[in-house]
Amino acid sequence: MITYSEAVKILADYGQEHILRYYDELSEEEKNELLRQIELTDLSVLEDFKHRNDEPGKRGSFEPLDAVTVDDIEKNRNEYLKAGIEAIKAGKAAAVMLAGGQGTRLGFDSPKGMFNIGESRELCIFQCQINNLLDVVKLTGTFILLYIMTSEKNNDETTAFFEKNNYFGYDSSYVKFFIQDMAPSVDLNGKILMESRSKMALSPNGNGGWFSSIVRAGFLNEIHEKGIEWINVFAVDNVLQRIADPMFIGAVISSGMQSGSKVVKKASPDERVGVLCLENGKPSIVEYYEMTEEMRTLTNESGELSYKFGVILNYLFNVSKAVEILNNKLPIHIAKKKIPYMNDKGVLVSPDEANGYKFETLVLDMIHMQDSCLSYEVVRNREFAPVKNAIGTDSVESARELLKQNGVKL
Ligand code: UTP
């Protein structure tokens, strides 16, 4: 562990000496806890904060990317299904559930997957997802290795919940948890917030680090030994998420492409979803706020939106490529959020307004590191029911409605 004077030096480099303000008053144990935290936290993200008001990095030139549409997929159903089932049976596919987020918009204190979406019975989000995965187990006769990314904030509660609920009927030997990295949260002036006198306020560093965190957790050997070639990465908060979907896996394999992304037709030009397209000839996701009015409304000869396919956070990555780009730096996204912090009187406060920034890398930025990506259209009402907010758009209400439409008893 680093010494006090080493910690002073590290912090001075980033103008964060206030972290040690209470050091002399701390117990030996608390002192060590703080020094360890300083040693393990990657403060280099603070460099990005300095440049947050710079002109955004210039993006390349965009072009639409065609998708295999729902109709195309139907025509090739037998071929895709066969290829996907074969890959799953041969143990070539695994899945990674991204469940390290804090779900601040939903305002639920426990991990989002524990949220009960049922009405007359208990049906939590984790169970909805595992039920969908069990459909694939039934079809293929094969359990699929499921890695679950948690954060230090929610790991214990998540793992205990899976234990208590008997892994929702999944074979527990196929479920592995790993913990993602944390990043410091700063106030509006870029000073790291404190959670207590001996702890910086840290938050999960976004879903972009899923592969490096899996590697650090020591699972790469297992992935290689088991011959896993494809990893399906998906968000925990879509209750209609189809996981390790054999058709999707089969379509990507048959296409010979390096990766795949499920997409849906945008509901309107202004829908707030990232769009899968080409940037300088390579696959890329452009966020809704990065699109110009012209891009948003451009139409093709058939009168349809040219940039019409939005991503739903369900990707298929190739393991060899993920290893190759493991050390490539992903861009840091700086998000203004409400961050609980210790005030000058030493009291922990939960602010009502956004009071600082969090630093995140995003899995969608991995798409631009791929040579190719199959854009795979799915039927929106069957596969996309995100739970982001308590009410309104992408909410508990809208997700319940969609679950019912799909025959799930609530
Ligand atoms: P969101 O970007 O919607 O973030 O996550 P969130 O933390 O769940 O919710 P808000 O923004 O605070 O309301 C998309 C997916 O990525 C995961 C989430 O668990 C969700 O499945 N995620 C997000 C992580 O695994 N780690 C993170 O650090 C952030």
Coordinates of C-alpha atoms and ligand atoms in Angstrom, one line a residue:
M1 CA 0.0 0.0 0.0
I2 CA 1.2 3.6 -0.7
T3 CA 2.4 5.8 2.1
Y4 CA 0.9 9.1 3.3
S5 CA 3.5 11.1 1.4
E6 CA 3.0 9.2 -1.8
A7 CA -0.8 9.8 -1.5
V8 CA -0.1 13.6 -1.0
K9 CA 1.9 13.5 -4.2
I10 CA -0.6 11.7 -6.2
L11 CA -3.4 14.0 -5.1
A12 CA -1.3 17.1 -5.6
D13 CA -0.8 16.1 -9.2
Y14 CA -4.6 16.4 -9.7
G15 CA -5.3 19.3 -7.3
Q16 CA -7.2 17.0 -4.9
E17 CA -5.3 17.5 -1.6
H18 CA -8.6 18.1 0.3
I19 CA -9.1 14.3 0.3
L20 CA -6.6 14.1 3.2
R21 CA -8.2 17.0 5.1
Y22 CA -9.3 14.7 8.0
Y23 CA -6.4 12.3 7.8
D24 CA -5.0 13.1 11.3
E25 CA -8.3 12.6 12.9
L26 CA -8.9 9.1 11.5
S27 CA -8.3 5.7 13.2
E28 CA -5.5 3.6 11.9
E29 CA -8.0 1.4 10.1
E30 CA -9.7 4.4 8.4
K31 CA -6.3 5.8 7.4
N32 CA -5.4 2.6 5.7
E33 CA -8.8 2.4 4.0
L34 CA -8.3 5.9 2.6
L35 CA -4.7 5.3 1.4
R36 CA -5.8 2.1 -0.3
Q37 CA -8.7 3.8 -2.0
I38 CA -6.3 6.5 -3.3
E39 CA -4.0 3.9 -4.6
L40 CA -6.6 1.9 -6.4
T41 CA -8.7 4.7 -7.9
D42 CA -7.8 5.8 -11.4
L43 CA -7.6 9.5 -11.1
S44 CA -6.6 10.0 -14.7
V45 CA -10.2 10.5 -15.7
L46 CA -9.9 13.9 -14.0
E47 CA -7.7 15.0 -16.9
D48 CA -10.8 14.6 -19.1
F49 CA -12.8 16.9 -16.8
K50 CA -10.4 19.7 -17.5
H51 CA -11.2 19.5 -21.2
R52 CA -14.9 19.0 -20.8
N53 CA -15.7 22.4 -22.4
D54 CA -13.4 22.0 -25.3
E55 CA -15.0 21.6 -28.7
P56 CA -16.3 18.0 -28.9
G57 CA -13.8 15.8 -30.7
K58 CA -14.6 16.0 -34.3
R59 CA -16.5 12.9 -35.5
G60 CA -15.8 11.4 -38.9
S61 CA -18.2 11.4 -41.8
F62 CA -21.3 9.4 -41.3
E63 CA -23.3 7.2 -43.7
P64 CA -26.3 5.0 -43.0
L65 CA -25.7 1.3 -42.4
D66 CA -28.2 -1.2 -43.7
A67 CA -29.6 -3.7 -41.4
V68 CA -30.8 -7.3 -42.0
T69 CA -34.4 -6.5 -41.5
V70 CA -37.1 -8.5 -39.8
D71 CA -38.3 -9.7 -43.2
D72 CA -34.7 -10.8 -44.3
I73 CA -34.3 -12.6 -41.1
E74 CA -37.6 -14.5 -41.5
K75 CA -36.5 -15.6 -45.0
N76 CA -33.2 -17.0 -43.6
R77 CA -34.8 -18.3 -40.4
N78 CA -33.7 -22.0 -40.9
E79 CA -30.1 -21.1 -41.7
Y80 CA -29.6 -18.7 -38.8
L81 CA -31.3 -20.9 -36.3
K82 CA -29.2 -23.9 -37.3
A83 CA -26.0 -21.9 -37.1
G84 CA -26.9 -20.4 -33.8
I85 CA -28.0 -23.6 -32.2
E86 CA -24.9 -25.3 -33.4
A87 CA -22.7 -22.6 -31.9
I88 CA -24.5 -22.7 -28.5
K89 CA -24.4 -26.5 -28.4
A90 CA -20.7 -26.4 -29.1
G91 CA -20.3 -24.1 -26.1
K92 CA -19.1 -21.2 -28.2
A93 CA -21.4 -18.5 -26.8
A94 CA -21.5 -16.9 -23.4
A95 CA -23.5 -13.9 -22.1
V96 CA -22.6 -10.9 -20.0
M97 CA -25.3 -9.1 -18.1
L98 CA -24.5 -5.5 -17.4
A99 CA -25.9 -5.0 -13.9
G100 CA -23.5 -2.6 -12.3
G101 CA -25.5 0.6 -12.9
Q102 CA -27.1 2.7 -10.1
G103 CA -30.5 3.2 -11.7
T104 CA -30.7 6.7 -10.4
R105 CA -33.6 7.6 -12.7
L106 CA -35.7 4.8 -11.5
G107 CA -35.1 5.9 -7.9
F108 CA -35.0 2.3 -6.5
D109 CA -32.5 1.8 -3.7
S110 CA -31.6 -1.8 -4.5
P111 CA -30.0 -3.2 -7.7
K112 CA -32.4 -2.5 -10.6
G113 CA -32.7 -6.3 -11.4
M114 CA -34.4 -6.7 -8.0
F115 CA -37.2 -4.4 -8.9
N116 CA -40.6 -6.2 -8.8
I117 CA -42.4 -5.6 -12.1
G118 CA -45.2 -8.0 -11.2
E119 CA -48.6 -6.9 -10.2
S120 CA -50.4 -9.8 -8.6
R121 CA -47.2 -11.9 -8.1
E122 CA -43.5 -11.3 -7.5
L123 CA -41.7 -11.0 -10.8
C124 CA -38.4 -9.2 -10.6
I125 CA -36.4 -7.9 -13.6
F126 CA -33.7 -10.5 -13.1
Q127 CA -36.3 -13.3 -13.3
C128 CA -37.8 -11.9 -16.5
Q129 CA -34.3 -12.1 -18.0
I130 CA -33.5 -15.5 -16.7
N131 CA -36.8 -16.8 -18.0
N132 CA -35.9 -15.6 -21.5
L133 CA -32.5 -17.3 -21.2
L134 CA -34.1 -20.5 -20.1
D135 CA -36.1 -20.5 -23.3
V136 CA -32.8 -20.9 -25.1
V137 CA -31.6 -23.6 -22.7
K138 CA -34.8 -25.5 -23.5
L139 CA -34.4 -25.1 -27.3
T140 CA -30.7 -26.1 -27.3
G141 CA -30.5 -28.5 -24.4
T142 CA -27.4 -26.5 -23.3
F143 CA -26.8 -24.1 -20.3
I144 CA -25.1 -20.9 -21.4
L145 CA -22.4 -19.4 -19.2
L146 CA -23.8 -16.2 -17.8
Y147 CA -21.4 -13.6 -16.4
I148 CA -23.0 -10.9 -14.3
M149 CA -21.2 -7.5 -13.9
T150 CA -22.0 -5.8 -10.6
S151 CA -20.3 -2.9 -8.9
E152 CA -18.9 -2.7 -5.4
K153 CA -22.1 -0.8 -4.4
N154 CA -24.5 -3.6 -5.4
N155 CA -22.5 -6.8 -5.6
D156 CA -23.4 -8.3 -2.2
E157 CA -27.1 -7.6 -2.5
T158 CA -27.2 -9.0 -6.1
T159 CA -25.3 -12.2 -5.3
A160 CA -27.4 -12.8 -2.1
F161 CA -30.6 -12.2 -4.1
F162 CA -29.6 -14.8 -6.7
E163 CA -28.7 -17.3 -3.9
K164 CA -32.0 -16.7 -2.1
N165 CA -34.0 -17.1 -5.2
N166 CA -32.2 -20.3 -6.3
Y167 CA -30.9 -18.5 -9.4
F168 CA -34.4 -18.3 -10.7
G169 CA -34.2 -21.9 -11.9
Y170 CA -30.9 -21.4 -13.8
D171 CA -28.0 -23.8 -13.1
S172 CA -25.9 -21.8 -10.6
S173 CA -22.7 -23.4 -11.8
Y174 CA -23.2 -21.5 -15.1
V175 CA -23.5 -18.1 -13.3
K176 CA -20.4 -16.1 -12.4
F177 CA -20.3 -12.6 -10.9
F178 CA -17.6 -10.0 -11.4
I179 CA -17.2 -6.5 -10.1
Q180 CA -16.6 -3.5 -12.3
D181 CA -14.2 -0.6 -11.6
M182 CA -15.2 2.6 -9.8
A183 CA -14.4 6.2 -10.8
P184 CA -14.3 9.2 -8.5
S185 CA -17.3 11.6 -8.6
V186 CA -16.5 15.3 -8.6
D187 CA -18.4 18.5 -7.7
L188 CA -19.2 21.1 -10.2
N189 CA -15.7 22.5 -9.9
G190 CA -14.0 19.2 -10.4
K191 CA -13.1 18.5 -6.8
I192 CA -13.6 14.9 -5.7
L193 CA -16.6 14.6 -3.4
M194 CA -16.2 12.7 -0.1
E195 CA -18.7 10.1 1.1
S196 CA -17.2 10.1 4.7
R197 CA -14.1 11.5 6.2
S198 CA -12.2 8.4 5.1
K199 CA -13.9 7.7 1.8
M200 CA -14.0 9.3 -1.6
A201 CA -17.4 9.2 -3.3
L202 CA -16.9 6.7 -6.0
S203 CA -19.4 5.5 -8.6
P204 CA -19.3 2.6 -11.2
N205 CA -17.3 3.7 -14.2
G206 CA -19.8 2.9 -16.8
N207 CA -20.5 -0.3 -18.8
G208 CA -17.6 0.2 -21.2
G209 CA -15.1 -1.6 -18.9
W210 CA -17.0 -4.9 -19.0
F211 CA -14.3 -6.8 -20.8
S212 CA -11.3 -5.5 -18.9
S213 CA -13.2 -6.2 -15.6
I214 CA -13.9 -9.8 -16.7
V215 CA -10.2 -10.2 -17.5
R216 CA -9.1 -8.7 -14.2
A217 CA -11.5 -11.0 -12.4
G218 CA -9.5 -13.8 -13.8
F219 CA -12.2 -15.3 -16.2
L220 CA -10.2 -15.0 -19.5
N221 CA -8.6 -18.5 -19.0
E222 CA -12.0 -20.0 -18.5
I223 CA -13.3 -18.3 -21.6
H224 CA -10.4 -19.6 -23.6
E225 CA -10.5 -23.1 -22.1
K226 CA -14.2 -23.5 -22.7
G227 CA -13.7 -22.4 -26.3
I228 CA -16.0 -19.4 -26.0
E229 CA -15.9 -17.4 -29.2
W230 CA -18.9 -15.1 -28.9
I231 CA -20.1 -13.0 -26.0
N232 CA -23.6 -11.5 -25.9
V233 CA -23.5 -8.3 -23.9
F234 CA -26.8 -6.9 -22.7
A235 CA -28.4 -4.5 -20.3
V236 CA -30.2 -5.7 -17.2
D237 CA -33.0 -3.2 -17.6
N238 CA -34.8 -4.4 -20.7
V239 CA -37.5 -6.9 -19.4
L240 CA -38.0 -8.3 -22.9
Q241 CA -34.3 -8.8 -23.6
R242 CA -33.6 -11.9 -25.6
I243 CA -30.3 -13.3 -24.4
A244 CA -28.0 -15.6 -26.3
D245 CA -30.7 -15.5 -29.1
P246 CA -29.7 -18.3 -31.4
M247 CA -31.1 -16.5 -34.5
F248 CA -28.9 -13.4 -33.7
I249 CA -25.8 -15.5 -33.0
G250 CA -26.4 -17.6 -36.1
A251 CA -27.0 -14.5 -38.3
V252 CA -23.7 -12.9 -37.2
I253 CA -21.8 -16.1 -37.7
S254 CA -23.3 -16.6 -41.2
S255 CA -22.6 -13.0 -42.1
G256 CA -18.9 -13.4 -41.4
M257 CA -18.9 -10.1 -39.6
Q258 CA -16.8 -9.4 -36.5
S259 CA -19.7 -8.2 -34.2
G260 CA -23.4 -7.7 -34.2
S261 CA -25.9 -5.3 -32.7
K262 CA -29.6 -5.7 -32.2
V263 CA -31.5 -2.6 -33.4
V264 CA -35.1 -1.4 -33.7
K265 CA -36.7 1.0 -36.1
K266 CA -36.8 4.4 -34.4
A267 CA -40.3 5.3 -33.3
S268 CA -39.7 8.9 -34.5
P269 CA -36.8 11.0 -35.9
D270 CA -36.4 12.5 -32.4
E271 CA -36.4 9.4 -30.4
R272 CA -33.6 9.5 -27.9
V273 CA -31.6 6.4 -28.9
G274 CA -28.2 5.9 -30.3
V275 CA -28.2 5.1 -34.0
L276 CA -26.0 2.4 -35.6
C277 CA -24.3 3.7 -38.7
L278 CA -21.0 4.0 -40.5
E279 CA -18.4 6.5 -39.5
N280 CA -15.4 6.8 -41.9
G281 CA -16.5 3.5 -43.3
K282 CA -16.4 1.7 -39.9
P283 CA -19.4 0.7 -37.7
S284 CA -20.2 3.3 -35.2
I285 CA -23.0 4.5 -32.9
V286 CA -24.0 8.1 -33.0
E287 CA -25.9 9.4 -29.9
Y288 CA -29.2 11.2 -30.5
Y289 CA -27.7 14.5 -29.2
E290 CA -24.8 14.2 -31.6
M291 CA -27.0 14.0 -34.7
T292 CA -27.6 17.1 -36.8
E293 CA -31.1 18.0 -37.8
E294 CA -30.2 16.9 -41.3
M295 CA -29.1 13.5 -40.2
R296 CA -32.1 13.0 -38.0
T297 CA -34.6 13.7 -40.8
L298 CA -32.8 12.5 -43.9
T299 CA -34.9 10.0 -45.9
N300 CA -34.0 7.5 -48.6
E301 CA -35.8 6.8 -52.0
S302 CA -38.5 4.9 -50.2
G303 CA -39.3 7.8 -47.9
E304 CA -37.9 6.0 -44.8
L305 CA -35.5 7.6 -42.4
S306 CA -31.9 7.0 -43.6
Y307 CA -30.6 6.7 -40.0
K308 CA -33.5 4.7 -38.7
F309 CA -32.0 1.9 -36.6
G310 CA -31.6 2.5 -32.9
V311 CA -29.5 0.3 -30.6
I312 CA -31.1 -1.5 -27.6
L313 CA -27.9 -2.5 -25.7
N314 CA -27.7 -6.0 -27.0
Y315 CA -24.4 -6.7 -28.7
L316 CA -22.5 -9.8 -29.9
F317 CA -18.7 -9.4 -29.6
N318 CA -16.0 -11.8 -30.8
V319 CA -13.6 -12.9 -28.1
S320 CA -10.4 -12.6 -30.2
K321 CA -11.3 -9.0 -31.2
A322 CA -12.2 -8.1 -27.6
V323 CA -8.7 -9.4 -26.5
E324 CA -7.0 -7.5 -29.3
I325 CA -8.6 -4.1 -28.3
L326 CA -8.4 -4.8 -24.5
N327 CA -6.0 -2.0 -23.9
N328 CA -7.5 0.5 -26.3
K329 CA -8.7 3.6 -24.5
L330 CA -12.4 4.2 -24.7
P331 CA -13.6 7.8 -24.6
I332 CA -14.8 9.1 -21.2
H333 CA -18.3 10.4 -21.0
I334 CA -18.9 13.0 -18.3
A335 CA -22.5 13.0 -16.9
K336 CA -24.0 15.5 -14.6
K337 CA -25.8 13.7 -11.8
K338 CA -27.1 13.9 -8.2
I339 CA -24.3 12.5 -6.1
P340 CA -24.7 11.9 -2.3
Y341 CA -21.8 13.6 -0.5
M342 CA -20.5 14.7 2.9
N343 CA -20.9 18.4 3.4
D344 CA -18.5 20.7 5.4
K345 CA -20.3 19.8 8.6
G346 CA -19.4 16.1 8.1
V347 CA -23.1 15.2 7.3
L348 CA -24.0 12.9 4.4
V349 CA -26.4 14.8 2.1
S350 CA -28.6 13.4 -0.8
P351 CA -29.0 16.4 -3.1
D352 CA -32.3 17.1 -5.0
E353 CA -30.4 18.7 -7.9
A354 CA -27.5 17.5 -9.9
N355 CA -24.5 18.6 -7.9
G356 CA -21.5 17.0 -9.7
Y357 CA -20.2 14.8 -12.4
K358 CA -19.6 11.1 -12.9
F359 CA -17.1 9.6 -15.4
E360 CA -18.2 6.7 -17.6
T361 CA -17.0 4.7 -20.5
L362 CA -19.7 3.1 -22.6
V363 CA -19.9 -0.3 -24.3
L364 CA -21.4 1.4 -27.4
D365 CA -18.0 2.9 -28.1
M366 CA -16.5 -0.6 -28.6
I367 CA -18.6 -0.8 -31.8
H368 CA -16.3 1.7 -33.6
M369 CA -13.3 -0.5 -32.8
Q370 CA -14.8 -3.4 -34.8
D371 CA -14.0 -3.9 -38.5
S372 CA -17.6 -4.8 -39.1
C373 CA -20.9 -5.1 -37.3
L374 CA -24.1 -6.8 -38.4
S375 CA -27.1 -4.5 -37.8
Y376 CA -29.8 -7.0 -36.9
E377 CA -33.4 -5.7 -36.7
V378 CA -35.8 -7.0 -34.1
V379 CA -39.5 -6.4 -33.6
R380 CA -39.6 -3.5 -31.1
N381 CA -42.7 -4.6 -29.2
R382 CA -41.3 -8.1 -28.7
E383 CA -37.8 -7.3 -27.6
F384 CA -37.5 -3.8 -26.3
A385 CA -39.1 -2.8 -23.0
P386 CA -36.5 -0.7 -21.1
V387 CA -37.1 0.2 -17.4
K388 CA -35.4 3.6 -17.0
N389 CA -37.9 5.7 -15.2
A390 CA -40.7 5.2 -12.7
I391 CA -43.4 6.7 -14.9
G392 CA -43.7 7.9 -18.5
T393 CA -41.4 6.9 -21.3
D394 CA -39.3 3.8 -20.9
S395 CA -40.9 3.2 -17.5
V396 CA -42.2 0.6 -15.2
E397 CA -45.7 1.3 -16.6
S398 CA -44.7 1.0 -20.3
A399 CA -42.6 -2.2 -19.6
R400 CA -45.6 -3.8 -17.8
E401 CA -47.8 -3.1 -20.8
L402 CA -45.3 -4.6 -23.2
L403 CA -44.8 -7.7 -21.0
K404 CA -48.6 -8.3 -21.0
Q405 CA -48.7 -7.9 -24.8
N406 CA -46.1 -10.6 -24.9
G407 CA -48.2 -13.0 -22.8
V408 CA -46.2 -12.6 -19.6
K409 CA -48.5 -12.9 -16.6
L410 CA -48.0 -10.2 -14.1
Ligands
UTP1 P1 -27.8 3.2 -17.8 O1 -26.9 4.0 -18.7 O2 -29.2 3.2 -18.1 O3 -27.5 3.6 -16.3 O4 -27.3 1.7 -17.9 P2 -28.1 3.1 -15.0 O5 -27.0 3.3 -13.9 O6 -28.7 1.7 -15.0 O7 -29.3 4.1 -14.7 P3 -29.3 5.7 -14.5 O8 -28.7 6.4 -15.7 O9 -28.5 6.0 -13.2 O10 -30.8 6.0 -14.3 C1 -27.5 0.8 -19.0 C2 -27.0 -0.6 -18.6 O11 -25.6 -0.5 -18.3 C3 -25.4 -1.0 -16.9 C4 -26.8 -0.8 -16.2 O12 -26.9 -1.7 -15.1 C5 -27.7 -1.1 -17.3 O13 -27.9 -2.5 -17.5 N1 -24.3 -0.2 -16.3 C6 -24.4 1.1 -16.3 C7 -23.3 -0.9 -15.7 O14 -23.3 -2.2 -15.7 N2 -22.3 -0.2 -15.1 C8 -22.3 1.2 -15.1 O15 -21.4 1.7 -14.5 C9 -23.4 1.8 -15.7

